[in-house]
């Protein structure tokens, strides 16, 4: 069954590569760019939630830390995008490490509430520290990526929507590959073991605190990457960007697409970000729309879209096997 479906990722990649040539409307191309950025954020949250089983409700804070750190590095220190990106993502990861040390010693709802409190604190600091963040006025004039030099004296200039689209797509693919390699390694198996049964994992010689802290830190780094891409694309940041609603949005994307899957967060993001725009749903009704979709998913597709597809595929495969044996 899987062998017959190996062409699907390649077909999706081909469609993603030619999208700017097909989608000439700037409005829809902008939606695709934002979908790519939020997909990175959802994938990063899925690393700690879907694979390690920890509900991090401070993900919006780490996304915002990456965004604000990159903006300040570019505006205050005059660093270009290519230097600011790893530094800002590293700052988000450093905060994640420091917060994870005490927070990950708790479990379940205690961990979720603790991270939510941290998210609220970060939002308040960003809102009130006007000397650094400009507070409610927001940071404006954030520069875009500097031209990327190529051999032969050529360069890639990021002055068009298509160029920004390919930039976001490149980082989305890198995020996918990084998470895929992690989950194929012994580290990834340790993450899954902790998600399944932390006490049993510890009995098998796995260090739960160390592995959870690693997952949390990498997740925060990738969230910071998403924040940097957002800042340099939009060019403006406000305290709302660090709000806990960012964490809940990413959580919804994951739940709809499929928790603990690679494709799920991307599918969920594309569905939730693009469908309201395609249906021209007014902003005041979008939360209602999200809620209705989430209720339907919880009742009829509790494992998400990808989980449902896998379930149907395995069921069909078992039915075919029984038919052949008979």
GROMACS .gro file of C-alpha atoms in nm:
model
  326
    1UNK     CA    1   0.000   0.000   0.000
    2UNK     CA    2   0.279   0.242   0.097
    3UNK     CA    3   0.475   0.159  -0.219
    4UNK     CA    4   0.180   0.275  -0.427
    5UNK     CA    5   0.173   0.607  -0.242
    6UNK     CA    6   0.541   0.699  -0.257
    7UNK     CA    7   0.472   0.928  -0.551
    8UNK     CA    8   0.243   1.152  -0.343
    9UNK     CA    9   0.518   1.351  -0.159
   10UNK     CA   10   0.701   1.407  -0.487
   11UNK     CA   11   0.381   1.525  -0.656
   12UNK     CA   12   0.315   1.766  -0.367
   13UNK     CA   13   0.674   1.897  -0.386
   14UNK     CA   14   0.642   1.951  -0.762
   15UNK     CA   15   0.315   2.138  -0.711
   16UNK     CA   16   0.477   2.354  -0.441
   17UNK     CA   17   0.770   2.439  -0.669
   18UNK     CA   18   0.553   2.554  -0.958
   19UNK     CA   19   0.291   2.730  -0.742
   20UNK     CA   20   0.424   3.086  -0.800
   21UNK     CA   21   0.412   3.026  -1.176
   22UNK     CA   22   0.050   2.908  -1.154
   23UNK     CA   23  -0.081   3.139  -0.880
   24UNK     CA   24  -0.033   3.483  -1.031
   25UNK     CA   25  -0.269   3.655  -0.786
   26UNK     CA   26  -0.058   3.825  -0.516
   27UNK     CA   27  -0.332   3.781  -0.257
   28UNK     CA   28  -0.333   3.403  -0.289
   29UNK     CA   29   0.045   3.387  -0.306
   30UNK     CA   30   0.056   3.580   0.021
   31UNK     CA   31  -0.177   3.320   0.175
   32UNK     CA   32   0.059   3.042   0.063
   33UNK     CA   33   0.358   3.223   0.215
   34UNK     CA   34   0.178   3.267   0.547
   35UNK     CA   35   0.069   2.903   0.534
   36UNK     CA   36   0.433   2.802   0.495
   37UNK     CA   37   0.542   3.010   0.794
   38UNK     CA   38   0.264   2.877   1.016
   39UNK     CA   39   0.341   2.524   0.897
   40UNK     CA   40   0.694   2.562   1.036
   41UNK     CA   41   0.547   2.679   1.367
   42UNK     CA   42   0.301   2.387   1.375
   43UNK     CA   43   0.574   2.135   1.289
   44UNK     CA   44   0.794   2.269   1.567
   45UNK     CA   45   0.512   2.241   1.823
   46UNK     CA   46   0.435   1.891   1.698
   47UNK     CA   47   0.790   1.786   1.786
   48UNK     CA   48   0.733   1.841   2.158
   49UNK     CA   49   0.358   1.767   2.159
   50UNK     CA   50   0.310   1.490   1.905
   51UNK     CA   51   0.635   1.300   1.953
   52UNK     CA   52   0.724   1.365   2.318
   53UNK     CA   53   0.374   1.414   2.459
   54UNK     CA   54   0.427   1.753   2.629
   55UNK     CA   55   0.159   2.022   2.580
   56UNK     CA   56   0.359   2.344   2.541
   57UNK     CA   57   0.127   2.646   2.559
   58UNK     CA   58   0.417   2.893   2.541
   59UNK     CA   59   0.496   2.823   2.178
   60UNK     CA   60   0.365   3.164   2.074
   61UNK     CA   61   0.615   3.323   2.311
   62UNK     CA   62   0.911   3.145   2.150
   63UNK     CA   63   0.779   3.232   1.805
   64UNK     CA   64   0.757   3.596   1.918
   65UNK     CA   65   1.102   3.588   2.081
   66UNK     CA   66   1.253   3.473   1.752
   67UNK     CA   67   1.065   3.742   1.561
   68UNK     CA   68   1.154   4.027   1.799
   69UNK     CA   69   1.515   3.912   1.843
   70UNK     CA   70   1.572   3.909   1.466
   71UNK     CA   71   1.406   4.249   1.424
   72UNK     CA   72   1.619   4.405   1.699
   73UNK     CA   73   1.937   4.247   1.564
   74UNK     CA   74   1.866   4.389   1.219
   75UNK     CA   75   1.739   4.731   1.332
   76UNK     CA   76   1.967   4.801   1.629
   77UNK     CA   77   2.286   4.613   1.536
   78UNK     CA   78   2.247   4.639   1.158
   79UNK     CA   79   2.295   4.266   1.105
   80UNK     CA   80   2.161   4.119   0.784
   81UNK     CA   81   1.894   3.851   0.771
   82UNK     CA   82   2.137   3.560   0.721
   83UNK     CA   83   2.325   3.643   1.042
   84UNK     CA   84   2.018   3.744   1.242
   85UNK     CA   85   1.825   3.424   1.165
   86UNK     CA   86   2.048   3.168   1.345
   87UNK     CA   87   2.118   3.412   1.628
   88UNK     CA   88   1.749   3.490   1.686
   89UNK     CA   89   1.649   3.124   1.664
   90UNK     CA   90   1.932   3.045   1.905
   91UNK     CA   91   1.799   3.308   2.148
   92UNK     CA   92   1.454   3.146   2.132
   93UNK     CA   93   1.617   2.806   2.196
   94UNK     CA   94   1.816   2.947   2.490
   95UNK     CA   95   1.496   3.079   2.650
   96UNK     CA   96   1.338   2.742   2.583
   97UNK     CA   97   1.625   2.563   2.755
   98UNK     CA   98   1.609   2.791   3.060
   99UNK     CA   99   1.231   2.764   3.091
  100UNK     CA  100   1.236   2.392   3.020
  101UNK     CA  101   1.473   2.316   3.309
  102UNK     CA  102   1.211   2.383   3.579
  103UNK     CA  103   0.894   2.342   3.370
  104UNK     CA  104   0.971   1.993   3.239
  105UNK     CA  105   1.003   1.861   3.594
  106UNK     CA  106   0.626   1.890   3.606
  107UNK     CA  107   0.381   1.685   3.400
  108UNK     CA  108   0.043   1.705   3.233
  109UNK     CA  109  -0.175   2.003   3.316
  110UNK     CA  110   0.090   2.149   3.548
  111UNK     CA  111   0.337   2.175   3.261
  112UNK     CA  112   0.071   2.322   3.030
  113UNK     CA  113  -0.035   2.585   3.285
  114UNK     CA  114   0.326   2.671   3.366
  115UNK     CA  115   0.413   2.732   3.002
  116UNK     CA  116   0.094   2.933   2.953
  117UNK     CA  117   0.196   3.159   3.243
  118UNK     CA  118   0.537   3.212   3.083
  119UNK     CA  119   0.366   3.307   2.756
  120UNK     CA  120   0.155   3.569   2.935
  121UNK     CA  121   0.466   3.712   3.105
  122UNK     CA  122   0.649   3.743   2.772
  123UNK     CA  123   0.353   3.923   2.613
  124UNK     CA  124   0.339   4.169   2.904
  125UNK     CA  125   0.713   4.239   2.883
  126UNK     CA  126   0.697   4.299   2.508
  127UNK     CA  127   0.396   4.526   2.554
  128UNK     CA  128   0.544   4.735   2.836
  129UNK     CA  129   0.917   4.754   2.753
  130UNK     CA  130   0.872   5.040   2.510
  131UNK     CA  131   1.239   5.138   2.515
  132UNK     CA  132   1.330   4.809   2.349
  133UNK     CA  133   1.022   4.676   2.171
  134UNK     CA  134   0.831   5.004   2.109
  135UNK     CA  135   0.543   4.851   2.305
  136UNK     CA  136   0.197   4.874   2.153
  137UNK     CA  137   0.330   5.093   1.870
  138UNK     CA  138   0.520   4.794   1.741
  139UNK     CA  139   0.849   4.758   1.557
  140UNK     CA  140   0.835   4.893   1.203
  141UNK     CA  141   1.067   4.897   0.905
  142UNK     CA  142   1.214   4.550   0.956
  143UNK     CA  143   1.433   4.484   0.650
  144UNK     CA  144   1.389   4.187   0.420
  145UNK     CA  145   1.659   3.929   0.349
  146UNK     CA  146   1.981   4.058   0.195
  147UNK     CA  147   2.057   3.931  -0.157
  148UNK     CA  148   2.203   3.581  -0.154
  149UNK     CA  149   2.523   3.564  -0.363
  150UNK     CA  150   2.568   3.279  -0.609
  151UNK     CA  151   2.875   3.153  -0.799
  152UNK     CA  152   2.954   3.347  -1.116
  153UNK     CA  153   2.864   3.686  -0.975
  154UNK     CA  154   2.490   3.617  -0.965
  155UNK     CA  155   2.264   3.673  -0.668
  156UNK     CA  156   1.911   3.600  -0.549
  157UNK     CA  157   1.726   3.918  -0.452
  158UNK     CA  158   1.419   3.881  -0.231
  159UNK     CA  159   1.219   4.169  -0.372
  160UNK     CA  160   0.920   3.977  -0.504
  161UNK     CA  161   0.650   3.763  -0.347
  162UNK     CA  162   0.772   3.464  -0.548
  163UNK     CA  163   1.122   3.502  -0.399
  164UNK     CA  164   0.979   3.517  -0.046
  165UNK     CA  165   0.765   3.214  -0.124
  166UNK     CA  166   1.068   3.006  -0.226
  167UNK     CA  167   1.258   3.127   0.082
  168UNK     CA  168   0.979   3.009   0.313
  169UNK     CA  169   0.941   2.686   0.115
  170UNK     CA  170   1.313   2.615   0.153
  171UNK     CA  171   1.299   2.656   0.531
  172UNK     CA  172   0.980   2.450   0.548
  173UNK     CA  173   1.153   2.165   0.365
  174UNK     CA  174   1.460   2.196   0.589
  175UNK     CA  175   1.234   2.180   0.896
  176UNK     CA  176   1.059   1.872   0.759
  177UNK     CA  177   1.388   1.697   0.683
  178UNK     CA  178   1.536   1.786   1.023
  179UNK     CA  179   1.236   1.650   1.215
  180UNK     CA  180   1.224   1.341   0.994
  181UNK     CA  181   1.590   1.264   1.063
  182UNK     CA  182   1.542   1.320   1.435
  183UNK     CA  183   1.246   1.084   1.448
  184UNK     CA  184   1.432   0.814   1.252
  185UNK     CA  185   1.722   0.826   1.500
  186UNK     CA  186   1.758   0.674   1.847
  187UNK     CA  187   1.671   1.015   1.989
  188UNK     CA  188   1.337   1.007   1.810
  189UNK     CA  189   1.266   0.659   1.945
  190UNK     CA  190   1.339   0.789   2.293
  191UNK     CA  191   1.089   1.072   2.237
  192UNK     CA  192   0.820   0.822   2.138
  193UNK     CA  193   0.900   0.597   2.433
  194UNK     CA  194   0.856   0.890   2.672
  195UNK     CA  195   0.526   0.982   2.509
  196UNK     CA  196   0.404   0.624   2.547
  197UNK     CA  197   0.509   0.561   2.907
  198UNK     CA  198   0.765   0.779   3.083
  199UNK     CA  199   0.821   0.537   3.373
  200UNK     CA  200   0.877   0.244   3.139
  201UNK     CA  201   1.113   0.453   2.924
  202UNK     CA  202   1.317   0.538   3.234
  203UNK     CA  203   1.328   0.170   3.330
  204UNK     CA  204   1.472   0.095   2.985
  205UNK     CA  205   1.762   0.334   3.046
  206UNK     CA  206   1.623   0.648   2.879
  207UNK     CA  207   1.678   0.976   3.065
  208UNK     CA  208   1.331   1.140   3.036
  209UNK     CA  209   1.432   1.486   3.159
  210UNK     CA  210   1.728   1.507   2.922
  211UNK     CA  211   1.529   1.388   2.620
  212UNK     CA  212   1.231   1.613   2.694
  213UNK     CA  213   1.462   1.912   2.738
  214UNK     CA  214   1.629   1.835   2.404
  215UNK     CA  215   1.292   1.806   2.229
  216UNK     CA  216   1.170   2.128   2.392
  217UNK     CA  217   1.484   2.323   2.301
  218UNK     CA  218   1.485   2.209   1.936
  219UNK     CA  219   1.113   2.286   1.915
  220UNK     CA  220   1.177   2.640   2.043
  221UNK     CA  221   1.462   2.687   1.795
  222UNK     CA  222   1.235   2.594   1.503
  223UNK     CA  223   0.959   2.819   1.638
  224UNK     CA  224   1.217   3.098   1.642
  225UNK     CA  225   1.297   3.029   1.276
  226UNK     CA  226   0.928   3.072   1.196
  227UNK     CA  227   0.927   3.399   1.389
  228UNK     CA  228   1.226   3.532   1.195
  229UNK     CA  229   1.062   3.449   0.862
  230UNK     CA  230   0.742   3.621   0.976
  231UNK     CA  231   0.926   3.935   1.089
  232UNK     CA  232   1.127   3.976   0.771
  233UNK     CA  233   0.825   3.909   0.548
  234UNK     CA  234   0.567   4.129   0.722
  235UNK     CA  235   0.815   4.400   0.827
  236UNK     CA  236   0.613   4.491   1.137
  237UNK     CA  237   0.577   4.333   1.482
  238UNK     CA  238   0.332   4.401   1.765
  239UNK     CA  239   0.291   4.243   2.112
  240UNK     CA  240  -0.008   4.039   1.990
  241UNK     CA  241   0.239   3.827   1.796
  242UNK     CA  242   0.365   3.675   2.122
  243UNK     CA  243   0.016   3.610   2.258
  244UNK     CA  244  -0.097   3.263   2.364
  245UNK     CA  245  -0.348   3.255   2.077
  246UNK     CA  246  -0.051   3.171   1.851
  247UNK     CA  247   0.006   2.856   2.058
  248UNK     CA  248  -0.361   2.760   2.039
  249UNK     CA  249  -0.373   2.825   1.663
  250UNK     CA  250  -0.075   2.593   1.610
  251UNK     CA  251  -0.240   2.337   1.838
  252UNK     CA  252  -0.555   2.346   1.623
  253UNK     CA  253  -0.350   2.300   1.304
  254UNK     CA  254  -0.185   1.990   1.452
  255UNK     CA  255  -0.504   1.836   1.588
  256UNK     CA  256  -0.684   1.875   1.256
  257UNK     CA  257  -0.395   1.744   1.046
  258UNK     CA  258  -0.285   1.467   1.280
  259UNK     CA  259  -0.084   1.473   1.603
  260UNK     CA  260   0.252   1.297   1.584
  261UNK     CA  261   0.269   1.293   1.203
  262UNK     CA  262   0.496   1.477   0.962
  263UNK     CA  263   0.236   1.577   0.706
  264UNK     CA  264  -0.044   1.645   0.955
  265UNK     CA  265   0.065   1.991   1.076
  266UNK     CA  266   0.110   2.112   0.717
  267UNK     CA  267  -0.226   1.976   0.603
  268UNK     CA  268  -0.400   2.125   0.906
  269UNK     CA  269  -0.234   2.463   0.851
  270UNK     CA  270  -0.323   2.475   0.482
  271UNK     CA  271  -0.683   2.383   0.559
  272UNK     CA  272  -0.734   2.635   0.838
  273UNK     CA  273  -0.539   2.924   0.680
  274UNK     CA  274  -0.661   2.893   0.322
  275UNK     CA  275  -1.020   2.771   0.358
  276UNK     CA  276  -1.161   3.080   0.537
  277UNK     CA  277  -0.998   3.299   0.271
  278UNK     CA  278  -1.133   3.086  -0.012
  279UNK     CA  279  -1.482   3.093   0.139
  280UNK     CA  280  -1.453   3.467   0.215
  281UNK     CA  281  -1.544   3.414   0.580
  282UNK     CA  282  -1.541   3.742   0.774
  283UNK     CA  283  -1.278   3.777   1.047
  284UNK     CA  284  -1.537   3.796   1.329
  285UNK     CA  285  -1.675   3.454   1.231
  286UNK     CA  286  -1.343   3.274   1.191
  287UNK     CA  287  -1.315   3.159   1.552
  288UNK     CA  288  -1.662   3.010   1.516
  289UNK     CA  289  -1.547   2.841   1.195
  290UNK     CA  290  -1.237   2.701   1.366
  291UNK     CA  291  -1.444   2.577   1.659
  292UNK     CA  292  -1.693   2.399   1.436
  293UNK     CA  293  -1.417   2.227   1.239
  294UNK     CA  294  -1.242   2.123   1.559
  295UNK     CA  295  -1.563   1.977   1.705
  296UNK     CA  296  -1.627   1.780   1.386
  297UNK     CA  297  -1.268   1.652   1.386
  298UNK     CA  298  -1.279   1.545   1.752
  299UNK     CA  299  -1.606   1.356   1.701
  300UNK     CA  300  -1.546   1.195   1.362
  301UNK     CA  301  -1.166   1.209   1.306
  302UNK     CA  302  -1.002   1.207   1.651
  303UNK     CA  303  -0.663   1.112   1.501
  304UNK     CA  304  -0.672   1.392   1.247
  305UNK     CA  305  -0.680   1.376   0.869
  306UNK     CA  306  -0.351   1.187   0.833
  307UNK     CA  307  -0.446   0.944   1.108
  308UNK     CA  308  -0.778   0.876   0.937
  309UNK     CA  309  -0.607   0.813   0.601
  310UNK     CA  310  -0.358   0.574   0.763
  311UNK     CA  311  -0.637   0.392   0.943
  312UNK     CA  312  -0.832   0.345   0.622
  313UNK     CA  313  -0.518   0.231   0.439
  314UNK     CA  314  -0.429  -0.029   0.702
  315UNK     CA  315  -0.790  -0.150   0.713
  316UNK     CA  316  -0.800  -0.184   0.336
  317UNK     CA  317  -0.464  -0.364   0.339
  318UNK     CA  318  -0.586  -0.613   0.599
  319UNK     CA  319  -0.906  -0.671   0.400
  320UNK     CA  320  -0.702  -0.735   0.084
  321UNK     CA  321  -0.481  -0.978   0.276
  322UNK     CA  322  -0.781  -1.170   0.406
  323UNK     CA  323  -0.932  -1.180   0.055
  324UNK     CA  324  -0.608  -1.322  -0.091
  325UNK     CA  325  -0.583  -1.587   0.183
  326UNK     CA  326  -0.940  -1.691   0.122
   0.00000   0.00000   0.00000
